[in-house]
């Protein structure tokens, strides 16, 4: 027993506590679990649940567009398709959330594969603008079948995830954390288990070279679409079972843009950037509505904040923060907290460029 | 500092919690939430109508429940429903759980209202919806009464129930075409915005046209945000339409009237345009909407005793006409009557009391359909209840041209409309250029 | 649903080639889109800036016109010029403050322009609220052109669009500045090496592009419903037009805009029941063109982007 505890505490001290960003993330996750103990106010929990759903949505966007560079301006397509599918399965066939959500996500995955096809032919901005058009076309189709798809009103009467708000909060939180963790792990360059991370980076940086090295980039690009679509679909399924209506607002351009904005604000190509970006931009902006003056200007504030971050922290907020609080040891490359003078592993001086008062 | 992170979050959460307004309706207050997109005309009208009602009621002693007087306190909630449906739902929940309102009035976008309905059963809050048009909202109440019984549509905007006054918009015009120009079988063009609640009107309108002796020569379904309608208007002209039945609820409604008037398309413009009832419409169309007629739900008609005083006070206070969305005034008065009759604010009992209500508000005689009827808890539209008005723009003013006292030919209760005519109602006038165009043709 | 026979007969009735109407209406839509698309393509070609706020400037101009005409009662020509000047100043300021620093990051710039668009929308919402507004036509009256009825304002729009496009052509082909712009679009590095002050030219292009957007807004304002979200639908259409015509090609953008204008017009006349699908059909047209030729009709395939 004792060696086990020592092992765990060693791991904790060196892998979590010593790396500032990891510690912050860890503390943040713990905090998220404790929130229902601070308050069970349904309104607050509702906002946080929607935030978590959007986190999943934004992170899945980062997985696709951040990592492979295939810019998707119509990410709401996946959420909307999954939402409508889950809603239809629930209202017409009576299937429960544990079935409708995976099935909705599966349909979103298939749609992802379909969208991937033009992606293979198109590059850069062409791809971006094509992806923008898909949800809009789908809204046209939805309006063309108002009896089946509900028109502008949508499909309503969808059953809730669970009758307890607190339980729903934990369910969504857990699903979000697991999905984000999976994505984070998949995109890890240093991982020896999954090669996909480094391959995605390679595709984004220089696809020709990647192909020349023997990587079947087509397969990985399609895979990225599929995974991204599936997870965005999970977000869609959760969304529809929480809000209980699947309408054209699930395909809106503004929704697609939100995924983009939250992620880029937080830091593209990090996965956790999507988490931070969404948590800052969505609930804070929402809670600002409680103050009547702030209510008027909250979107203006959000736009200004976005512009500010883009100008002064073009890599996103989390990158900027990480650059300030962490530093790589010049000798052994291990991450250290930047307030240290010497590396925790090899004792090399960390800040070679800092003049010291006490002479040379 | 690493552990400092904990206290930061603790402080943040505490700050957030502090912004929550403290407990409940203080003894002696009834809190009513008004939920609507506050930056837009719908929200402003909903709030202003509610404010007038609250002030009037409070001035005359408030609501008396079992001898105790209660003051009405209004809580404003911006649903932001144009931009985001989840926002509308969380605003609704905030009203109930944070502001702890006793009742909610308002509402507009049906997609959001359908989602808000889910919260009613959970919290047992009565919602008097005054702005949403989807028939599903009350059809649902019939299907699942126990769950949705707390929902009432306290306004006559159900697109299916509105069929009788909709037929009036056609009857008035077609009668005039017959009598003034001798056109017995007018060609009718239908330019109806694509929307589900309007889909429900397409069939009834086509049947009405046929029953009145007309012939449908075209059906166009543009979108609410179409930048120009010249294409549709030109096509209707090509089809030799004598009149067009036009219905919109978005920006396209403004541009249609403007283009119709500016280009003097040779057909009558009648229909159902929810945005067209305000002075704003005259300005937005630069006056080109003159001679167009529309179905509206409020006018200074003396339909009830409370109507004219409400209208005058509203115009005096806010320098604009009340619109259909200002019916929060009517809804709050209905609540007052129901609460005082019931002697309690308990939702279940109040539901029963509201179902029995028969009260003339500033808008109409409020009676709700019963729970076993097709659109349970919807406002009854008909002769002697909410009749609606067909109004025509003349020289910057909206003149009521119907009810005109004649029977409503295509309605089941046709004869019951005979004799209904409000003061200030004038004769319908054909647009002069239409008369010019058709008087030589046949 | 209505009896099927009635619907089919309506559709058949409309199959009469109302070509005149389709073409006339298509020209009107196309003209507006073309001026907007040209300005958009100009900035993109020169500075690789995907300016998602382009139509927001169009909206700002429309609101300025509304505000000054209806609130201050000024003459329409004067106000239009004023609107263009204000829009140019606004665009230049936005560019200097927000975009110049980061102009090499395409992605960042696009996000910033989206934020700028949102900013304008919200500020306008704050000042003017969400109500609909309208502006008097500059030239009142209409005429019948055979079977087609159009207003003098419409003719004004078409003529103005042609003049604007002509101006752009003259600018690009005949002036030194125009040559500099074209040089930068073809090869920025070489242009820089040849002594062209790239930053300055880009700044000027931004101003010119905004001027054209504002010009379009001013000219079309009387024919529009003016509301805070009015910048979104045209943005989609001009993005489709620019992509269809080929990113980086001014000619392509203009032709794409007219093509989409015609397509949308055709939808309304040929499938009246599907009028609400016009935007979707425009986008599908774009997709089909891209399927056939993945750089758009006249697109310049950048070597570094080709695979």
CSV table of C-alpha atoms in Angstrom, one decimal, chain B residues 11-334:
chain,number,residue,atom,x,y,z
B,11,UNK,CA,-13.7,34.8,-4.9
B,12,UNK,CA,-15.0,34.6,-8.5
B,13,UNK,CA,-17.7,32.3,-7.5
B,14,UNK,CA,-18.6,34.4,-4.5
B,15,UNK,CA,-18.8,37.5,-6.6
B,16,UNK,CA,-21.1,35.7,-9.0
B,17,UNK,CA,-23.3,34.5,-6.2
B,18,UNK,CA,-23.5,38.1,-4.8
B,19,UNK,CA,-24.9,39.3,-8.1
B,20,UNK,CA,-27.9,37.1,-7.5
B,21,UNK,CA,-30.7,39.4,-6.3
B,22,UNK,CA,-31.9,38.3,-2.9
B,23,UNK,CA,-35.0,36.4,-2.0
B,24,UNK,CA,-38.4,36.4,-3.1
B,25,UNK,CA,-41.4,38.6,-3.6
B,26,UNK,CA,-41.2,40.6,-0.4
B,27,UNK,CA,-44.5,40.3,1.5
B,28,UNK,CA,-47.0,42.3,-0.4
B,29,UNK,CA,-45.5,42.0,-3.8
B,30,UNK,CA,-46.5,39.9,-6.8
B,31,UNK,CA,-43.6,39.6,-9.2
B,32,UNK,CA,-44.4,39.3,-12.9
B,33,UNK,CA,-41.6,38.6,-15.4
B,34,UNK,CA,-41.7,40.1,-18.9
B,35,UNK,CA,-39.6,38.1,-21.3
B,36,UNK,CA,-39.0,39.4,-24.8
B,37,UNK,CA,-36.2,40.5,-27.1
B,38,UNK,CA,-35.8,43.9,-25.4
B,39,UNK,CA,-33.7,45.6,-28.0
B,40,UNK,CA,-36.5,45.2,-30.6
B,41,UNK,CA,-39.9,46.5,-31.1
B,42,UNK,CA,-41.5,43.3,-29.7
B,43,UNK,CA,-39.6,43.6,-26.4
B,44,UNK,CA,-40.2,47.3,-26.0
B,45,UNK,CA,-43.9,47.0,-26.6
B,46,UNK,CA,-44.2,44.0,-24.3
B,47,UNK,CA,-42.4,45.9,-21.5
B,48,UNK,CA,-44.3,49.2,-22.1
B,49,UNK,CA,-47.7,47.4,-22.2
B,50,UNK,CA,-46.8,45.6,-19.0
B,51,UNK,CA,-45.6,48.8,-17.3
B,52,UNK,CA,-48.8,50.6,-18.0
B,53,UNK,CA,-50.8,47.7,-16.6
B,54,UNK,CA,-48.7,47.4,-13.5
B,55,UNK,CA,-49.0,51.1,-12.8
B,56,UNK,CA,-52.7,51.3,-13.3
B,57,UNK,CA,-53.3,48.3,-11.1
B,58,UNK,CA,-51.0,49.5,-8.4
B,59,UNK,CA,-52.5,52.9,-8.4
B,60,UNK,CA,-55.9,51.5,-7.9
B,61,UNK,CA,-54.8,49.4,-4.9
B,62,UNK,CA,-53.0,46.5,-6.5
B,63,UNK,CA,-54.2,42.9,-6.5
B,64,UNK,CA,-56.3,41.9,-3.5
B,65,UNK,CA,-55.9,38.3,-2.3
B,66,UNK,CA,-58.1,37.3,0.6
B,67,UNK,CA,-58.2,40.9,1.8
B,68,UNK,CA,-54.4,41.4,1.6
B,69,UNK,CA,-53.3,44.0,-1.0
B,70,UNK,CA,-50.3,43.1,-3.2
B,71,UNK,CA,-48.3,45.4,-5.4
B,72,UNK,CA,-47.2,44.2,-8.8
B,73,UNK,CA,-43.5,44.3,-9.5
B,74,UNK,CA,-42.3,43.8,-13.0
B,75,UNK,CA,-39.0,42.0,-13.8
B,76,UNK,CA,-37.5,42.6,-17.2
B,77,UNK,CA,-35.8,39.7,-19.0
B,78,UNK,CA,-34.1,40.1,-22.4
B,79,UNK,CA,-34.6,36.8,-24.1
B,80,UNK,CA,-32.2,37.7,-26.9
B,81,UNK,CA,-34.2,35.1,-28.9
B,82,UNK,CA,-33.3,36.5,-32.3
B,83,UNK,CA,-29.7,35.6,-31.7
B,84,UNK,CA,-29.9,32.6,-29.5
B,85,UNK,CA,-32.5,30.1,-28.4
B,86,UNK,CA,-30.5,28.8,-25.4
B,87,UNK,CA,-30.3,32.4,-24.2
B,88,UNK,CA,-34.1,32.7,-24.2
B,89,UNK,CA,-34.4,29.5,-22.2
B,90,UNK,CA,-31.9,30.5,-19.6
B,91,UNK,CA,-33.4,33.9,-19.3
B,92,UNK,CA,-36.7,32.2,-18.6
B,93,UNK,CA,-35.2,30.0,-16.0
B,94,UNK,CA,-33.5,32.9,-14.4
B,95,UNK,CA,-36.8,34.7,-14.0
B,96,UNK,CA,-38.2,31.7,-12.2
B,97,UNK,CA,-35.3,30.5,-10.1
B,98,UNK,CA,-33.2,33.7,-9.5
B,99,UNK,CA,-35.7,36.5,-9.6
B,100,UNK,CA,-38.4,34.3,-8.2
B,101,UNK,CA,-41.3,35.7,-10.2
B,102,UNK,CA,-44.8,34.4,-9.7
B,103,UNK,CA,-45.9,34.7,-13.3
B,104,UNK,CA,-44.4,35.3,-16.7
B,105,UNK,CA,-45.8,37.2,-19.7
B,106,UNK,CA,-44.4,38.0,-23.1
B,107,UNK,CA,-42.6,35.7,-25.5
B,108,UNK,CA,-42.1,35.9,-29.2
B,109,UNK,CA,-40.1,33.3,-31.1
B,110,UNK,CA,-42.0,30.0,-31.2
B,111,UNK,CA,-38.9,27.9,-31.2
B,112,UNK,CA,-37.9,29.4,-27.9
B,113,UNK,CA,-41.4,29.4,-26.5
B,114,UNK,CA,-41.7,25.6,-27.2
B,115,UNK,CA,-38.6,25.1,-25.2
B,116,UNK,CA,-39.7,27.4,-22.4
B,117,UNK,CA,-42.9,25.4,-22.1
B,118,UNK,CA,-40.8,22.5,-20.8
B,119,UNK,CA,-39.9,24.5,-17.7
B,120,UNK,CA,-43.5,25.3,-16.8
B,121,UNK,CA,-44.4,21.9,-15.6
B,122,UNK,CA,-41.2,21.6,-13.6
B,123,UNK,CA,-41.7,24.9,-11.8
B,124,UNK,CA,-45.5,25.1,-11.9
B,125,UNK,CA,-45.3,28.7,-13.2
B,126,UNK,CA,-48.2,30.2,-15.2
B,127,UNK,CA,-47.0,31.7,-18.5
B,128,UNK,CA,-49.3,34.0,-20.4
B,129,UNK,CA,-47.7,34.1,-23.8
B,130,UNK,CA,-48.6,37.2,-25.9
B,131,UNK,CA,-46.3,37.0,-28.9
B,132,UNK,CA,-45.8,33.5,-30.3
B,133,UNK,CA,-47.8,32.4,-33.3
B,134,UNK,CA,-47.2,28.6,-33.7
B,135,UNK,CA,-50.4,26.6,-33.4
B,136,UNK,CA,-48.4,23.8,-31.8
B,137,UNK,CA,-48.1,25.7,-28.6
B,138,UNK,CA,-51.7,25.2,-27.7
B,139,UNK,CA,-52.2,22.0,-29.5
B,140,UNK,CA,-49.7,20.7,-27.1
B,141,UNK,CA,-51.7,21.7,-24.1
B,142,UNK,CA,-54.6,19.6,-25.3
B,143,UNK,CA,-52.3,16.6,-26.0
B,144,UNK,CA,-50.6,16.6,-22.7
B,145,UNK,CA,-52.7,18.7,-20.4
B,146,UNK,CA,-51.1,17.9,-17.1
B,147,UNK,CA,-47.7,18.8,-18.3
B,148,UNK,CA,-48.5,22.0,-20.2
B,149,UNK,CA,-51.6,23.3,-18.6
B,150,UNK,CA,-49.7,26.3,-17.1
B,151,UNK,CA,-49.4,27.7,-20.6
B,152,UNK,CA,-51.9,30.1,-22.0
B,153,UNK,CA,-51.8,32.1,-25.2
B,154,UNK,CA,-53.3,35.3,-24.0
B,155,UNK,CA,-53.4,36.9,-27.4
B,156,UNK,CA,-55.0,36.1,-30.7
B,157,UNK,CA,-52.0,35.3,-32.8
B,158,UNK,CA,-52.6,31.6,-33.6
B,159,UNK,CA,-52.2,31.4,-37.3
B,160,UNK,CA,-54.8,28.7,-37.7
B,161,UNK,CA,-57.5,30.3,-35.5
B,162,UNK,CA,-57.0,33.6,-37.3
B,163,UNK,CA,-58.7,32.2,-40.4
B,164,UNK,CA,-61.9,34.3,-40.0
B,165,UNK,CA,-60.2,37.7,-39.9
B,166,UNK,CA,-57.8,36.5,-42.5
B,167,UNK,CA,-60.8,35.8,-44.8
B,168,UNK,CA,-61.9,39.3,-44.0
B,169,UNK,CA,-58.7,40.7,-45.5
B,170,UNK,CA,-59.7,39.1,-48.8
B,171,UNK,CA,-63.4,39.6,-48.6
B,172,UNK,CA,-63.3,43.3,-48.1
B,173,UNK,CA,-61.0,43.8,-51.0
B,174,UNK,CA,-62.8,41.4,-53.3
B,175,UNK,CA,-66.1,42.9,-52.6
B,176,UNK,CA,-64.7,46.3,-53.5
B,177,UNK,CA,-63.3,45.0,-56.7
B,178,UNK,CA,-66.7,43.6,-57.6
B,179,UNK,CA,-68.7,46.7,-56.8
B,180,UNK,CA,-66.3,49.3,-58.0
B,181,UNK,CA,-64.7,47.7,-61.0
B,182,UNK,CA,-67.1,44.9,-61.8
B,183,UNK,CA,-64.5,42.2,-61.4
B,184,UNK,CA,-66.5,39.2,-60.5
B,185,UNK,CA,-63.7,36.6,-60.5
B,186,UNK,CA,-60.6,38.4,-59.3
B,187,UNK,CA,-57.2,36.8,-59.9
B,188,UNK,CA,-55.4,36.4,-56.7
B,189,UNK,CA,-51.6,36.1,-56.2
B,190,UNK,CA,-50.3,34.6,-52.9
B,191,UNK,CA,-47.0,35.9,-51.7
B,192,UNK,CA,-46.6,34.1,-48.4
B,193,UNK,CA,-43.3,33.9,-46.5
B,194,UNK,CA,-41.9,30.5,-46.0
B,195,UNK,CA,-42.5,29.6,-42.4
B,196,UNK,CA,-44.3,26.7,-40.8
B,197,UNK,CA,-46.9,28.7,-39.0
B,198,UNK,CA,-47.7,30.4,-42.4
B,199,UNK,CA,-47.8,27.0,-44.1
B,200,UNK,CA,-50.8,26.3,-41.9
B,201,UNK,CA,-52.5,29.3,-43.6
B,202,UNK,CA,-51.8,28.4,-47.2
B,203,UNK,CA,-54.6,25.9,-47.6
B,204,UNK,CA,-57.3,27.9,-45.8
B,205,UNK,CA,-56.4,31.0,-47.8
B,206,UNK,CA,-56.7,29.1,-51.1
B,207,UNK,CA,-60.1,27.7,-50.0
B,208,UNK,CA,-61.3,31.2,-49.0
B,209,UNK,CA,-60.3,32.6,-52.3
B,210,UNK,CA,-62.1,29.9,-54.2
B,211,UNK,CA,-65.2,30.3,-51.9
B,212,UNK,CA,-65.3,34.0,-52.6
B,213,UNK,CA,-65.2,33.5,-56.3
B,214,UNK,CA,-61.6,34.2,-56.9
B,215,UNK,CA,-58.9,32.3,-58.7
B,216,UNK,CA,-55.4,31.7,-57.4
B,217,UNK,CA,-52.9,32.5,-60.1
B,218,UNK,CA,-49.7,32.0,-58.3
B,219,UNK,CA,-48.2,31.0,-55.0
B,220,UNK,CA,-44.8,32.4,-54.1
B,221,UNK,CA,-42.8,31.4,-50.9
B,222,UNK,CA,-40.0,33.9,-50.3
B,223,UNK,CA,-37.8,34.0,-47.2
B,224,UNK,CA,-38.2,36.5,-44.5
B,225,UNK,CA,-34.9,38.1,-45.3
B,226,UNK,CA,-35.2,38.3,-49.0
B,227,UNK,CA,-33.5,41.6,-50.0
B,228,UNK,CA,-36.0,42.4,-52.8
B,229,UNK,CA,-39.4,41.2,-53.9
B,230,UNK,CA,-39.5,42.7,-57.3
B,231,UNK,CA,-39.2,39.3,-58.8
B,232,UNK,CA,-42.3,38.0,-57.1
B,233,UNK,CA,-44.3,41.2,-57.6
B,234,UNK,CA,-43.4,41.2,-61.3
B,235,UNK,CA,-44.4,37.6,-61.7
B,236,UNK,CA,-47.8,38.4,-60.0
B,237,UNK,CA,-48.3,41.2,-62.5
B,238,UNK,CA,-47.5,38.8,-65.3
B,239,UNK,CA,-50.2,36.5,-64.0
B,240,UNK,CA,-52.7,39.4,-64.2
B,241,UNK,CA,-53.4,39.3,-60.5
B,242,UNK,CA,-56.0,41.8,-59.4
B,243,UNK,CA,-54.9,41.4,-55.8
B,244,UNK,CA,-52.2,39.8,-53.8
B,245,UNK,CA,-52.4,38.3,-50.4
B,246,UNK,CA,-49.1,39.0,-48.8
B,247,UNK,CA,-47.8,37.8,-45.5
B,248,UNK,CA,-44.4,38.4,-43.9
B,249,UNK,CA,-43.0,38.8,-40.4
B,250,UNK,CA,-39.5,39.9,-41.2
B,251,UNK,CA,-37.6,42.6,-43.1
B,252,UNK,CA,-38.9,41.4,-46.4
B,253,UNK,CA,-42.3,42.7,-45.4
B,254,UNK,CA,-41.0,46.3,-45.4
B,255,UNK,CA,-39.3,46.0,-48.8
B,256,UNK,CA,-42.4,44.4,-50.4
B,257,UNK,CA,-44.7,47.2,-49.4
B,258,UNK,CA,-42.1,49.7,-50.5
B,259,UNK,CA,-41.6,48.2,-53.9
B,260,UNK,CA,-45.3,47.6,-54.4
B,261,UNK,CA,-46.0,51.3,-53.7
B,262,UNK,CA,-43.0,52.8,-55.4
B,263,UNK,CA,-43.5,50.8,-58.6
B,264,UNK,CA,-47.3,51.0,-58.4
B,265,UNK,CA,-47.8,47.4,-59.2
B,266,UNK,CA,-51.4,47.1,-60.5
B,267,UNK,CA,-52.9,44.9,-57.9
B,268,UNK,CA,-54.3,45.4,-54.5
B,269,UNK,CA,-52.0,44.7,-51.6
B,270,UNK,CA,-53.7,42.9,-48.7
B,271,UNK,CA,-52.6,40.3,-46.2
B,272,UNK,CA,-51.1,39.7,-42.8
B,273,UNK,CA,-47.8,41.5,-42.0
B,274,UNK,CA,-47.0,41.5,-38.3
B,275,UNK,CA,-44.5,44.3,-38.6
B,276,UNK,CA,-46.8,46.6,-40.6
B,277,UNK,CA,-49.0,47.7,-37.8
B,278,UNK,CA,-46.7,50.3,-36.4
B,279,UNK,CA,-45.9,53.9,-37.3
B,280,UNK,CA,-42.4,52.6,-37.9
B,281,UNK,CA,-43.7,50.8,-41.0
B,282,UNK,CA,-44.9,54.0,-42.6
B,283,UNK,CA,-41.4,55.5,-42.1
B,284,UNK,CA,-39.5,52.4,-43.1
B,285,UNK,CA,-41.4,52.2,-46.4
B,286,UNK,CA,-41.2,56.0,-46.8
B,287,UNK,CA,-45.0,56.1,-47.1
B,288,UNK,CA,-45.2,53.7,-50.0
B,289,UNK,CA,-47.3,51.3,-48.0
B,290,UNK,CA,-50.2,53.6,-48.5
B,291,UNK,CA,-53.4,51.8,-49.5
B,292,UNK,CA,-52.1,48.5,-48.4
B,293,UNK,CA,-54.3,46.6,-46.0
B,294,UNK,CA,-53.3,44.3,-43.2
B,295,UNK,CA,-54.7,42.2,-40.5
B,296,UNK,CA,-53.9,43.7,-37.1
B,297,UNK,CA,-54.9,42.8,-33.6
B,298,UNK,CA,-55.2,46.2,-31.9
B,299,UNK,CA,-56.8,49.5,-32.9
B,300,UNK,CA,-58.5,52.4,-31.1
B,301,UNK,CA,-61.9,50.8,-31.7
B,302,UNK,CA,-63.7,50.9,-28.5
B,303,UNK,CA,-64.1,47.1,-28.8
B,304,UNK,CA,-64.2,47.1,-25.1
B,305,UNK,CA,-64.5,49.9,-22.5
B,306,UNK,CA,-60.8,49.6,-21.6
B,307,UNK,CA,-59.6,49.9,-25.2
B,308,UNK,CA,-59.7,53.6,-25.8
B,309,UNK,CA,-58.2,54.7,-22.4
B,310,UNK,CA,-55.4,52.2,-22.9
B,311,UNK,CA,-54.7,53.4,-26.4
B,312,UNK,CA,-54.7,57.0,-25.5
B,313,UNK,CA,-52.5,56.6,-22.4
B,314,UNK,CA,-50.1,54.4,-24.4
B,315,UNK,CA,-49.8,57.0,-27.2
B,316,UNK,CA,-49.4,59.8,-24.7
B,317,UNK,CA,-46.7,58.0,-22.7
B,318,UNK,CA,-44.7,56.4,-25.5
B,319,UNK,CA,-45.5,58.5,-28.5
B,320,UNK,CA,-46.3,55.5,-30.6
B,321,UNK,CA,-49.2,53.1,-31.1
B,322,UNK,CA,-49.6,49.9,-29.1
B,323,UNK,CA,-48.9,46.8,-31.1
B,324,UNK,CA,-50.0,43.2,-30.8
B,325,UNK,CA,-47.0,42.7,-28.5
B,326,UNK,CA,-48.2,45.3,-26.1
B,327,UNK,CA,-50.9,42.7,-25.2
B,328,UNK,CA,-49.0,42.1,-22.0
B,329,UNK,CA,-51.3,44.9,-20.7
B,330,UNK,CA,-54.2,42.7,-21.4
B,331,UNK,CA,-52.6,39.6,-20.0
B,332,UNK,CA,-51.7,41.2,-16.7
B,333,UNK,CA,-55.2,42.4,-16.2
B,334,UNK,CA,-56.4,38.9,-16.9
